[in-house]
PDB file of N, CA and C in Angstrom:
ATOM      1  N   MET A   1      -4.965  -2.553   3.185  1.00  0.00           N
ATOM      2  CA  MET A   1      -5.315  -2.354   1.793  1.00  0.00           C
ATOM      3  C   MET A   1      -4.035  -2.306   0.968  1.00  0.00           C
ATOM      4  N   ALA A   2      -4.026  -2.992  -0.126  1.00  0.00           N
ATOM      5  CA  ALA A   2      -2.865  -3.015  -1.009  1.00  0.00           C
ATOM      6  C   ALA A   2      -2.747  -1.687  -1.770  1.00  0.00           C
ATOM      7  N   MET A   3      -1.651  -1.496  -2.398  1.00  0.00           N
ATOM      8  CA  MET A   3      -1.378  -0.295  -3.178  1.00  0.00           C
ATOM      9  C   MET A   3      -2.397  -0.154  -4.314  1.00  0.00           C
ATOM     10  N   SER A   4      -2.818   1.056  -4.573  1.00  0.00           N
ATOM     11  CA  SER A   4      -3.770   1.302  -5.662  1.00  0.00           C
ATOM     12  C   SER A   4      -3.060   1.221  -7.021  1.00  0.00           C
ATOM     13  N   HIS A   5      -3.866   1.078  -8.051  1.00  0.00           N
ATOM     14  CA  HIS A   5      -3.321   1.069  -9.410  1.00  0.00           C
ATOM     15  C   HIS A   5      -2.564   2.374  -9.690  1.00  0.00           C
ATOM     16  N   SER A   6      -3.143   3.475  -9.226  1.00  0.00           N
ATOM     17  CA  SER A   6      -2.555   4.793  -9.456  1.00  0.00           C
ATOM     18  C   SER A   6      -1.178   4.915  -8.803  1.00  0.00           C
ATOM     19  N   LYS A   7      -1.084   4.509  -7.536  1.00  0.00           N
ATOM     20  CA  LYS A   7       0.200   4.605  -6.839  1.00  0.00           C
ATOM     21  C   LYS A   7       1.238   3.667  -7.456  1.00  0.00           C
ATOM     22  N   PHE A   8       0.790   2.462  -7.853  1.00  0.00           N
ATOM     23  CA  PHE A   8       1.719   1.545  -8.507  1.00  0.00           C
ATOM     24  C   PHE A   8       2.212   2.143  -9.818  1.00  0.00           C
ATOM     25  N   ALA A   9       1.304   2.716 -10.593  1.00  0.00           N
ATOM     26  CA  ALA A   9       1.684   3.323 -11.873  1.00  0.00           C
ATOM     27  C   ALA A   9       2.701   4.447 -11.669  1.00  0.00           C
ATOM     28  N   MET A  10       2.505   5.242 -10.616  1.00  0.00           N
ATOM     29  CA  MET A  10       3.454   6.326 -10.344  1.00  0.00           C
ATOM     30  C   MET A  10       4.835   5.772 -10.015  1.00  0.00           C
ATOM     31  N   GLN A  11       4.895   4.733  -9.209  1.00  0.00           N
ATOM     32  CA  GLN A  11       6.185   4.135  -8.852  1.00  0.00           C
ATOM     33  C   GLN A  11       6.847   3.475 -10.067  1.00  0.00           C
ATOM     34  N   ALA A  12       6.050   2.788 -10.890  1.00  0.00           N
ATOM     35  CA  ALA A  12       6.589   2.153 -12.090  1.00  0.00           C
ATOM     36  C   ALA A  12       7.104   3.210 -13.065  1.00  0.00           C
ATOM     37  N   ALA A  13       6.379   4.318 -13.190  1.00  0.00           N
ATOM     38  CA  ALA A  13       6.817   5.408 -14.064  1.00  0.00           C
ATOM     39  C   ALA A  13       8.114   6.027 -13.552  1.00  0.00           C
ATOM     40  N   TYR A  14       8.212   6.193 -12.232  1.00  0.00           N
ATOM     41  CA  TYR A  14       9.443   6.723 -11.641  1.00  0.00           C
ATOM     42  C   TYR A  14      10.621   5.807 -11.979  1.00  0.00           C
ATOM     43  N   LEU A  15      10.426   4.509 -11.805  1.00  0.00           N
ATOM     44  CA  LEU A  15      11.485   3.549 -12.081  1.00  0.00           C
ATOM     45  C   LEU A  15      11.872   3.595 -13.559  1.00  0.00           C
ATOM     46  N   ALA A  16      10.889   3.647 -14.432  1.00  0.00           N
ATOM     47  CA  ALA A  16      11.163   3.712 -15.872  1.00  0.00           C
ATOM     48  C   ALA A  16      11.909   4.996 -16.225  1.00  0.00           C
ATOM     49  N   SER A  17      11.507   6.094 -15.619  1.00  0.00           N
ATOM     50  CA  SER A  17      12.149   7.378 -15.879  1.00  0.00           C
ATOM     51  C   SER A  17      13.611   7.379 -15.437  1.00  0.00           C
ATOM     52  N   ARG A  18      13.849   6.873 -14.227  1.00  0.00           N
ATOM     53  CA  ARG A  18      15.227   6.818 -13.717  1.00  0.00           C
ATOM     54  C   ARG A  18      16.086   5.894 -14.576  1.00  0.00           C
ATOM     55  N   SER A  19      15.518   4.758 -14.989  1.00  0.00           N
ATOM     56  CA  SER A  19      16.269   3.821 -15.829  1.00  0.00           C
ATOM     57  C   SER A  19      16.584   4.455 -17.179  1.00  0.00           C
ATOM     58  N   ALA A  20      15.616   5.175 -17.745  1.00  0.00           N
ATOM     59  CA  ALA A  20      15.845   5.853 -19.019  1.00  0.00           C
ATOM     60  C   ALA A  20      16.935   6.914 -18.884  1.00  0.00           C
ATOM     61  N   SER A  21      16.952   7.592 -17.761  1.00  0.00           N
ATOM     62  CA  SER A  21      17.988   8.603 -17.517  1.00  0.00           C
ATOM     63  C   SER A  21      19.368   7.962 -17.458  1.00  0.00           C
ATOM     64  N   TRP A  22      19.474   6.863 -16.722  1.00  0.00           N
ATOM     65  CA  TRP A  22      20.753   6.150 -16.641  1.00  0.00           C
ATOM     66  C   TRP A  22      21.187   5.684 -18.030  1.00  0.00           C
ATOM     67  N   ALA A  23      20.256   5.117 -18.787  1.00  0.00           N
ATOM     68  CA  ALA A  23      20.573   4.615 -20.127  1.00  0.00           C
ATOM     69  C   ALA A  23      21.033   5.761 -21.029  1.00  0.00           C
ATOM     70  N   GLY A  24      20.355   6.891 -20.935  1.00  0.00           N
ATOM     71  CA  GLY A  24      20.738   8.049 -21.742  1.00  0.00           C
ATOM     72  C   GLY A  24      22.128   8.548 -21.419  1.00  0.00           C
ATOM     73  N   GLU A  25      22.456   8.581 -20.133  1.00  0.00           N
ATOM     74  CA  GLU A  25      23.791   9.027 -19.735  1.00  0.00           C
ATOM     75  C   GLU A  25      24.861   8.062 -20.233  1.00  0.00           C
ATOM     76  N   CYS A  26      24.571   6.771 -20.176  1.00  0.00           N
ATOM     77  CA  CYS A  26      25.543   5.776 -20.656  1.00  0.00           C
ATOM     78  C   CYS A  26      25.710   5.867 -22.167  1.00  0.00           C
ATOM     79  N   ALA A  27      24.597   6.012 -22.878  1.00  0.00           N
ATOM     80  CA  ALA A  27      24.641   6.090 -24.338  1.00  0.00           C
ATOM     81  C   ALA A  27      25.341   7.359 -24.792  1.00  0.00           C
ATOM     82  N   ASP A  28      25.311   8.385 -23.956  1.00  0.00           N
ATOM     83  CA  ASP A  28      25.929   9.668 -24.292  1.00  0.00           C
ATOM     84  C   ASP A  28      27.444   9.636 -24.128  1.00  0.00           C
ATOM     85  N   ASN A  29      27.981   8.535 -23.660  1.00  0.00           N
ATOM     86  CA  ASN A  29      29.423   8.403 -23.480  1.00  0.00           C
ATOM     87  C   ASN A  29      30.060   8.157 -24.844  1.00  0.00           C
ATOM     88  N   LEU A  30      30.100   9.196 -25.657  1.00  0.00           N
ATOM     89  CA  LEU A  30      30.561   9.074 -27.045  1.00  0.00           C
ATOM     90  C   LEU A  30      32.039   8.743 -27.157  1.00  0.00           C
ATOM     91  N   GLY A  31      32.803   9.096 -26.163  1.00  0.00           N
ATOM     92  CA  GLY A  31      34.240   8.853 -26.226  1.00  0.00           C
ATOM     93  C   GLY A  31      34.609   7.379 -26.134  1.00  0.00           C
ATOM     94  N   GLU A  32      33.863   6.618 -25.356  1.00  0.00           N
ATOM     95  CA  GLU A  32      34.209   5.215 -25.131  1.00  0.00           C
ATOM     96  C   GLU A  32      32.953   4.352 -25.017  1.00  0.00           C
ATOM     97  N   PRO A  33      32.108   4.322 -26.050  1.00  0.00           N
ATOM     98  CA  PRO A  33      30.835   3.596 -25.921  1.00  0.00           C
ATOM     99  C   PRO A  33      30.975   2.088 -25.766  1.00  0.00           C
ATOM    100  N   GLU A  34      32.082   1.516 -26.159  1.00  0.00           N
ATOM    101  CA  GLU A  34      32.252   0.067 -26.073  1.00  0.00           C
ATOM    102  C   GLU A  34      33.080  -0.369 -24.866  1.00  0.00           C
ATOM    103  N   GLN A  35      33.495   0.588 -24.049  1.00  0.00           N
ATOM    104  CA  GLN A  35      34.263   0.250 -22.857  1.00  0.00           C
ATOM    105  C   GLN A  35      33.341  -0.373 -21.808  1.00  0.00           C
ATOM    106  N   PRO A  36      33.885  -1.239 -20.971  1.00  0.00           N
ATOM    107  CA  PRO A  36      33.049  -1.836 -19.913  1.00  0.00           C
ATOM    108  C   PRO A  36      32.547  -0.779 -18.932  1.00  0.00           C
ATOM    109  N   MET A  37      31.370  -1.042 -18.391  1.00  0.00           N
ATOM    110  CA  MET A  37      30.829  -0.158 -17.356  1.00  0.00           C
ATOM    111  C   MET A  37      31.702  -0.263 -16.112  1.00  0.00           C
ATOM    112  N   ARG A  38      31.838   0.848 -15.407  1.00  0.00           N
ATOM    113  CA  ARG A  38      32.560   0.835 -14.139  1.00  0.00           C
ATOM    114  C   ARG A  38      31.717   0.137 -13.094  1.00  0.00           C
ATOM    115  N   ASP A  39      32.370  -0.614 -12.228  1.00  0.00           N
ATOM    116  CA  ASP A  39      31.667  -1.345 -11.177  1.00  0.00           C
ATOM    117  C   ASP A  39      30.832  -0.424 -10.291  1.00  0.00           C
ATOM    118  N   ASP A  40      31.376   0.741  -9.940  1.00  0.00           N
ATOM    119  CA  ASP A  40      30.647   1.638  -9.047  1.00  0.00           C
ATOM    120  C   ASP A  40      29.380   2.185  -9.708  1.00  0.00           C
ATOM    121  N   SER A  41      29.414   2.410 -11.001  1.00  0.00           N
ATOM    122  CA  SER A  41      28.223   2.890 -11.707  1.00  0.00           C
ATOM    123  C   SER A  41      27.138   1.824 -11.725  1.00  0.00           C
ATOM    124  N   VAL A  42      27.522   0.600 -12.022  1.00  0.00           N
ATOM    125  CA  VAL A  42      26.554  -0.495 -12.031  1.00  0.00           C
ATOM    126  C   VAL A  42      25.979  -0.697 -10.634  1.00  0.00           C
ATOM    127  N   GLU A  43      26.825  -0.629  -9.617  1.00  0.00           N
ATOM    128  CA  GLU A  43      26.362  -0.814  -8.239  1.00  0.00           C
ATOM    129  C   GLU A  43      25.371   0.279  -7.834  1.00  0.00           C
ATOM    130  N   ARG A  44      25.644   1.538  -8.199  1.00  0.00           N
ATOM    131  CA  ARG A  44      24.722   2.633  -7.875  1.00  0.00           C
ATOM    132  C   ARG A  44      23.372   2.428  -8.556  1.00  0.00           C
ATOM    133  N   TYR A  45      23.407   1.973  -9.799  1.00  0.00           N
ATOM    134  CA  TYR A  45      22.161   1.709 -10.526  1.00  0.00           C
ATOM    135  C   TYR A  45      21.368   0.590  -9.844  1.00  0.00           C
ATOM    136  N   LEU A  46      22.053  -0.488  -9.479  1.00  0.00           N
ATOM    137  CA  LEU A  46      21.378  -1.604  -8.823  1.00  0.00           C
ATOM    138  C   LEU A  46      20.798  -1.199  -7.473  1.00  0.00           C
ATOM    139  N   ILE A  47      21.492  -0.350  -6.752  1.00  0.00           N
ATOM    140  CA  ILE A  47      20.978   0.155  -5.474  1.00  0.00           C
ATOM    141  C   ILE A  47      19.681   0.931  -5.708  1.00  0.00           C
ATOM    142  N   MET A  48      19.667   1.797  -6.735  1.00  0.00           N
ATOM    143  CA  MET A  48      18.468   2.562  -7.055  1.00  0.00           C
ATOM    144  C   MET A  48      17.311   1.620  -7.391  1.00  0.00           C
ATOM    145  N   LEU A  49      17.583   0.576  -8.189  1.00  0.00           N
ATOM    146  CA  LEU A  49      16.539  -0.392  -8.543  1.00  0.00           C
ATOM    147  C   LEU A  49      15.988  -1.084  -7.302  1.00  0.00           C
ATOM    148  N   ARG A  50      16.903  -1.547  -6.451  1.00  0.00           N
ATOM    149  CA  ARG A  50      16.471  -2.265  -5.240  1.00  0.00           C
ATOM    150  C   ARG A  50      15.682  -1.377  -4.294  1.00  0.00           C
ATOM    151  N   GLU A  51      16.144  -0.145  -4.111  1.00  0.00           N
ATOM    152  CA  GLU A  51      15.437   0.779  -3.219  1.00  0.00           C
ATOM    153  C   GLU A  51      14.033   1.060  -3.726  1.00  0.00           C
ATOM    154  N   THR A  52      13.899   1.244  -5.032  1.00  0.00           N
ATOM    155  CA  THR A  52      12.584   1.511  -5.599  1.00  0.00           C
ATOM    156  C   THR A  52      11.700   0.278  -5.493  1.00  0.00           C
ATOM    157  N   ALA A  53      12.237  -0.893  -5.788  1.00  0.00           N
ATOM    158  CA  ALA A  53      11.468  -2.131  -5.666  1.00  0.00           C
ATOM    159  C   ALA A  53      11.043  -2.346  -4.218  1.00  0.00           C
ATOM    160  N   ASP A  54      11.941  -2.080  -3.273  1.00  0.00           N
ATOM    161  CA  ASP A  54      11.595  -2.216  -1.855  1.00  0.00           C
ATOM    162  C   ASP A  54      10.477  -1.255  -1.468  1.00  0.00           C
ATOM    163  N   ARG A  55      10.541  -0.013  -1.971  1.00  0.00           N
ATOM    164  CA  ARG A  55       9.509   0.982  -1.670  1.00  0.00           C
ATOM    165  C   ARG A  55       8.158   0.524  -2.235  1.00  0.00           C
ATOM    166  N   ILE A  56       8.160  -0.024  -3.448  1.00  0.00           N
ATOM    167  CA  ILE A  56       6.915  -0.522  -4.038  1.00  0.00           C
ATOM    168  C   ILE A  56       6.353  -1.659  -3.179  1.00  0.00           C
ATOM    169  N   GLU A  57       7.221  -2.557  -2.770  1.00  0.00           N
ATOM    170  CA  GLU A  57       6.773  -3.687  -1.941  1.00  0.00           C
ATOM    171  C   GLU A  57       6.209  -3.206  -0.605  1.00  0.00           C
ATOM    172  N   GLN A  58       6.882  -2.244   0.035  1.00  0.00           N
ATOM    173  CA  GLN A  58       6.404  -1.717   1.308  1.00  0.00           C
ATOM    174  C   GLN A  58       5.048  -1.041   1.145  1.00  0.00           C
ATOM    175  N   MET A  59       4.907  -0.233   0.086  1.00  0.00           N
ATOM    176  CA  MET A  59       3.641   0.438  -0.159  1.00  0.00           C
ATOM    177  C   MET A  59       2.534  -0.581  -0.396  1.00  0.00           C
ATOM    178  N   HIS A  60       2.840  -1.637  -1.114  1.00  0.00           N
ATOM    179  CA  HIS A  60       1.829  -2.649  -1.412  1.00  0.00           C
ATOM    180  C   HIS A  60       1.404  -3.404  -0.149  1.00  0.00           C
ATOM    181  N   ASN A  61       2.347  -3.614   0.752  1.00  0.00           N
ATOM    182  CA  ASN A  61       2.069  -4.397   1.958  1.00  0.00           C
ATOM    183  C   ASN A  61       1.511  -3.566   3.123  1.00  0.00           C
ATOM    184  N   GLU A  62       1.520  -2.235   3.002  1.00  0.00           N
ATOM    185  CA  GLU A  62       0.999  -1.395   4.076  1.00  0.00           C
ATOM    186  C   GLU A  62      -0.492  -1.601   4.232  1.00  0.00           C
ATOM    187  N   LYS A  63      -0.906  -1.610   5.467  1.00  0.00           N
ATOM    188  CA  LYS A  63      -2.333  -1.738   5.789  1.00  0.00           C
ATOM    189  C   LYS A  63      -2.871  -0.371   6.158  1.00  0.00           C
ATOM    190  N   SER A  64      -4.057  -0.077   5.715  1.00  0.00           N
ATOM    191  CA  SER A  64      -4.679   1.226   6.039  1.00  0.00           C
ATOM    192  C   SER A  64      -5.249   1.212   7.434  1.00  0.00           C
TER     193      SER A  64
END
């Protein structure tokens, strides 16, 4: 059985929440808002995105 609408919505909300948190922290960098992002920060964000996307895919593909 594929992932339910409810479980998908929870995962999508989690992803949106985490992304909003990252965006808020970046926007709060009042000292240097136009400076380039650090490579390690971008990499950590991308890892979080991939891990969440992988979890959604695994949940969707799980059989009951």
